[in-house]
Amino acid sequence: MQATSTHARLQWEHDDGLPLRVTSADGTVLVHRELGDPQCLWLRLPDQRELALQLDASDHPVLGRCDLVRAGDGRVLAHVSASDWRCPTRIPALDRPAALPRGAGTAILNLLAWQAERAAVGPLRYHGPYPTEALWHALAASFRVPEPLAAAHARFTAHAQTRALAGTRNEIDVDFHPAPHAWVWPRPRLCIQHREGIERVWLDGHPFDHERSSLRQLRREPEALLVCAAVGEHVWAELVRLQPDGEPLTDPATLEPGPLALHGTLLPPAVVEVLGEVVVAQAPRALQAALRHVLSQARIGWGDPGLALVGWRDDTLELHAGLVSALPTEASALLGVLVQALEPPLRRAAAAHLQGAWSAVADS
């Protein structure tokens, strides 16, 4: 039975518990179903691209029966353990999060939270072998944990390596209560993430958060929100200013390429060696061998990865050349900033390498 409802800045058209169309407050279609394929949900990403969630579509050697995440051209990007999307009762496992475009995991988990809230089900627990730090932080955008976060975090990530290697799928005893957010696009390049106020801003598909340890930051000022590139307290590129309600005060800027003379310059091998040692030492044990492999193959230098700030160009991991204007001169502080910048893409590359190895074993 088809029905329409409005909830928390979203307009819902649904049929038999599954969304037919979900529209944001600015008229953007967030989720829709094709009439000829009722088992396929199309989800919009912050950069306005779409991907498909094909329900109950495949089997996986570790996850069992799965939904599939497909790119717009039909390529399979990842497997997600199958869920009852009409009335979700658990948080599913995803086999290849590093293969997804930015915002895809957030979109999938947020739809899960919306559907759980609409079905008025109780808290959800994670059932899967990959209780990673990245998943913990991704869940925080769409769910609440009503207990001390440090204790819940420790329980959630405990034994992560053992679970991954054994393919363990039993639930983890942390309750995640649905608390979904909503997206709006006041400008084509700009996506605002609302929940209790503005929690995140996406510019060209790149997230900017209130966390000061990130290089992409969202800062509260007396009468505005500032979307910027920064190192700690030092802002080195202001990209857009917003009113407190998210309406832009300026047009989104493009990040300047930084000193052109630096482009293509590599970090000295001794510096890369020290960086690598720190990154490996801070990584989970299961990822350390893969990190060493990635570091043995990679070069690290300066370039222009755009708003990614750090990104791969072939076998070179490029730091944005504009970053040099904000780097500290004290050695330990400089090392800390470089590790902060390089650790996420190195871990993603290592996770992709490890997943490729596991897939090859599973396929054989």
PDB file of N, CA, C and O in Angstrom, residues 211-235:
ATOM      1  N   GLU A 211      35.576  18.594  14.425  1.00  0.00           N
ATOM      2  CA  GLU A 211      36.754  18.022  15.069  1.00  0.00           C
ATOM      3  C   GLU A 211      38.015  18.777  14.645  1.00  0.00           C
ATOM      4  O   GLU A 211      38.350  18.859  13.466  1.00  0.00           O
ATOM      5  N   ARG A 212      38.760  19.317  15.623  1.00  0.00           N
ATOM      6  CA  ARG A 212      39.945  20.115  15.325  1.00  0.00           C
ATOM      7  C   ARG A 212      41.154  19.261  14.937  1.00  0.00           C
ATOM      8  O   ARG A 212      42.167  19.797  14.500  1.00  0.00           O
ATOM      9  N   SER A 213      41.076  17.946  15.111  1.00  0.00           N
ATOM     10  CA  SER A 213      42.194  17.099  14.694  1.00  0.00           C
ATOM     11  C   SER A 213      42.157  16.816  13.194  1.00  0.00           C
ATOM     12  O   SER A 213      43.095  16.244  12.647  1.00  0.00           O
ATOM     13  N   SER A 214      41.089  17.217  12.521  1.00  0.00           N
ATOM     14  CA  SER A 214      40.977  17.014  11.082  1.00  0.00           C
ATOM     15  C   SER A 214      41.607  18.187  10.332  1.00  0.00           C
ATOM     16  O   SER A 214      41.687  19.307  10.852  1.00  0.00           O
ATOM     17  N   LEU A 215      42.050  17.931   9.106  1.00  0.00           N
ATOM     18  CA  LEU A 215      42.545  19.018   8.259  1.00  0.00           C
ATOM     19  C   LEU A 215      41.401  19.784   7.600  1.00  0.00           C
ATOM     20  O   LEU A 215      41.563  20.926   7.191  1.00  0.00           O
ATOM     21  N   ARG A 216      40.224  19.122   7.453  1.00  0.00           N
ATOM     22  CA  ARG A 216      39.029  19.793   6.923  1.00  0.00           C
ATOM     23  C   ARG A 216      38.120  20.091   8.103  1.00  0.00           C
ATOM     24  O   ARG A 216      37.623  19.175   8.755  1.00  0.00           O
ATOM     25  N   GLN A 217      37.902  21.373   8.380  1.00  0.00           N
ATOM     26  CA  GLN A 217      37.227  21.750   9.620  1.00  0.00           C
ATOM     27  C   GLN A 217      35.995  22.603   9.373  1.00  0.00           C
ATOM     28  O   GLN A 217      35.915  23.366   8.407  1.00  0.00           O
ATOM     29  N   LEU A 218      35.032  22.462  10.290  1.00  0.00           N
ATOM     30  CA  LEU A 218      33.847  23.302  10.359  1.00  0.00           C
ATOM     31  C   LEU A 218      33.922  24.037  11.691  1.00  0.00           C
ATOM     32  O   LEU A 218      33.885  23.409  12.750  1.00  0.00           O
ATOM     33  N   ARG A 219      34.066  25.354  11.643  1.00  0.00           N
ATOM     34  CA  ARG A 219      34.296  26.138  12.862  1.00  0.00           C
ATOM     35  C   ARG A 219      33.129  27.061  13.153  1.00  0.00           C
ATOM     36  O   ARG A 219      32.594  27.709  12.250  1.00  0.00           O
ATOM     37  N   ARG A 220      32.764  27.131  14.415  1.00  0.00           N
ATOM     38  CA  ARG A 220      31.721  28.057  14.847  1.00  0.00           C
ATOM     39  C   ARG A 220      32.353  29.398  15.184  1.00  0.00           C
ATOM     40  O   ARG A 220      33.272  29.478  15.999  1.00  0.00           O
ATOM     41  N   GLU A 221      31.847  30.448  14.558  1.00  0.00           N
ATOM     42  CA  GLU A 221      32.250  31.809  14.876  1.00  0.00           C
ATOM     43  C   GLU A 221      31.042  32.528  15.475  1.00  0.00           C
ATOM     44  O   GLU A 221      29.928  31.985  15.450  1.00  0.00           O
ATOM     45  N   PRO A 222      31.214  33.726  16.014  1.00  0.00           N
ATOM     46  CA  PRO A 222      30.085  34.388  16.701  1.00  0.00           C
ATOM     47  C   PRO A 222      28.802  34.452  15.878  1.00  0.00           C
ATOM     48  O   PRO A 222      27.713  34.255  16.416  1.00  0.00           O
ATOM     49  N   GLU A 223      28.900  34.724  14.585  1.00  0.00           N
ATOM     50  CA  GLU A 223      27.683  34.882  13.790  1.00  0.00           C
ATOM     51  C   GLU A 223      27.721  34.062  12.505  1.00  0.00           C
ATOM     52  O   GLU A 223      26.955  34.334  11.575  1.00  0.00           O
ATOM     53  N   ALA A 224      28.600  33.072  12.435  1.00  0.00           N
ATOM     54  CA  ALA A 224      28.715  32.309  11.191  1.00  0.00           C
ATOM     55  C   ALA A 224      29.378  30.965  11.464  1.00  0.00           C
ATOM     56  O   ALA A 224      29.945  30.725  12.534  1.00  0.00           O
ATOM     57  N   LEU A 225      29.292  30.084  10.470  1.00  0.00           N
ATOM     58  CA  LEU A 225      30.052  28.842  10.428  1.00  0.00           C
ATOM     59  C   LEU A 225      31.075  28.966   9.321  1.00  0.00           C
ATOM     60  O   LEU A 225      30.753  29.410   8.207  1.00  0.00           O
ATOM     61  N   LEU A 226      32.301  28.549   9.604  1.00  0.00           N
ATOM     62  CA  LEU A 226      33.382  28.659   8.649  1.00  0.00           C
ATOM     63  C   LEU A 226      33.797  27.266   8.195  1.00  0.00           C
ATOM     64  O   LEU A 226      34.139  26.412   9.013  1.00  0.00           O
ATOM     65  N   VAL A 227      33.745  27.032   6.891  1.00  0.00           N
ATOM     66  CA  VAL A 227      34.231  25.798   6.284  1.00  0.00           C
ATOM     67  C   VAL A 227      35.632  26.091   5.778  1.00  0.00           C
ATOM     68  O   VAL A 227      35.826  26.985   4.950  1.00  0.00           O
ATOM     69  N   CYS A 228      36.636  25.356   6.277  1.00  0.00           N
ATOM     70  CA  CYS A 228      38.009  25.745   5.992  1.00  0.00           C
ATOM     71  C   CYS A 228      38.953  24.544   6.001  1.00  0.00           C
ATOM     72  O   CYS A 228      38.617  23.466   6.480  1.00  0.00           O
ATOM     73  N   ALA A 229      40.146  24.763   5.466  1.00  0.00           N
ATOM     74  CA  ALA A 229      41.261  23.833   5.619  1.00  0.00           C
ATOM     75  C   ALA A 229      42.168  24.423   6.697  1.00  0.00           C
ATOM     76  O   ALA A 229      42.502  25.605   6.649  1.00  0.00           O
ATOM     77  N   ALA A 230      42.538  23.608   7.682  1.00  0.00           N
ATOM     78  CA  ALA A 230      43.268  24.133   8.831  1.00  0.00           C
ATOM     79  C   ALA A 230      44.151  23.064   9.434  1.00  0.00           C
ATOM     80  O   ALA A 230      43.898  21.868   9.290  1.00  0.00           O
ATOM     81  N   VAL A 231      45.192  23.521  10.110  1.00  0.00           N
ATOM     82  CA  VAL A 231      46.028  22.649  10.925  1.00  0.00           C
ATOM     83  C   VAL A 231      45.886  23.137  12.357  1.00  0.00           C
ATOM     84  O   VAL A 231      46.345  24.235  12.699  1.00  0.00           O
ATOM     85  N   GLY A 232      45.211  22.349  13.201  1.00  0.00           N
ATOM     86  CA  GLY A 232      44.961  22.788  14.566  1.00  0.00           C
ATOM     87  C   GLY A 232      44.147  24.063  14.560  1.00  0.00           C
ATOM     88  O   GLY A 232      43.054  24.118  14.013  1.00  0.00           O
ATOM     89  N   GLU A 233      44.688  25.116  15.133  1.00  0.00           N
ATOM     90  CA  GLU A 233      44.001  26.398  15.201  1.00  0.00           C
ATOM     91  C   GLU A 233      44.309  27.303  14.009  1.00  0.00           C
ATOM     92  O   GLU A 233      43.675  28.344  13.857  1.00  0.00           O
ATOM     93  N   HIS A 234      45.262  26.897  13.166  1.00  0.00           N
ATOM     94  CA  HIS A 234      45.698  27.760  12.069  1.00  0.00           C
ATOM     95  C   HIS A 234      44.913  27.469  10.783  1.00  0.00           C
ATOM     96  O   HIS A 234      45.013  26.387  10.221  1.00  0.00           O
ATOM     97  N   VAL A 235      44.106  28.428  10.337  1.00  0.00           N
ATOM     98  CA  VAL A 235      43.355  28.299   9.092  1.00  0.00           C
ATOM     99  C   VAL A 235      44.234  28.735   7.929  1.00  0.00           C
ATOM    100  O   VAL A 235      44.767  29.842   7.924  1.00  0.00           O
TER     101      VAL A 235
END
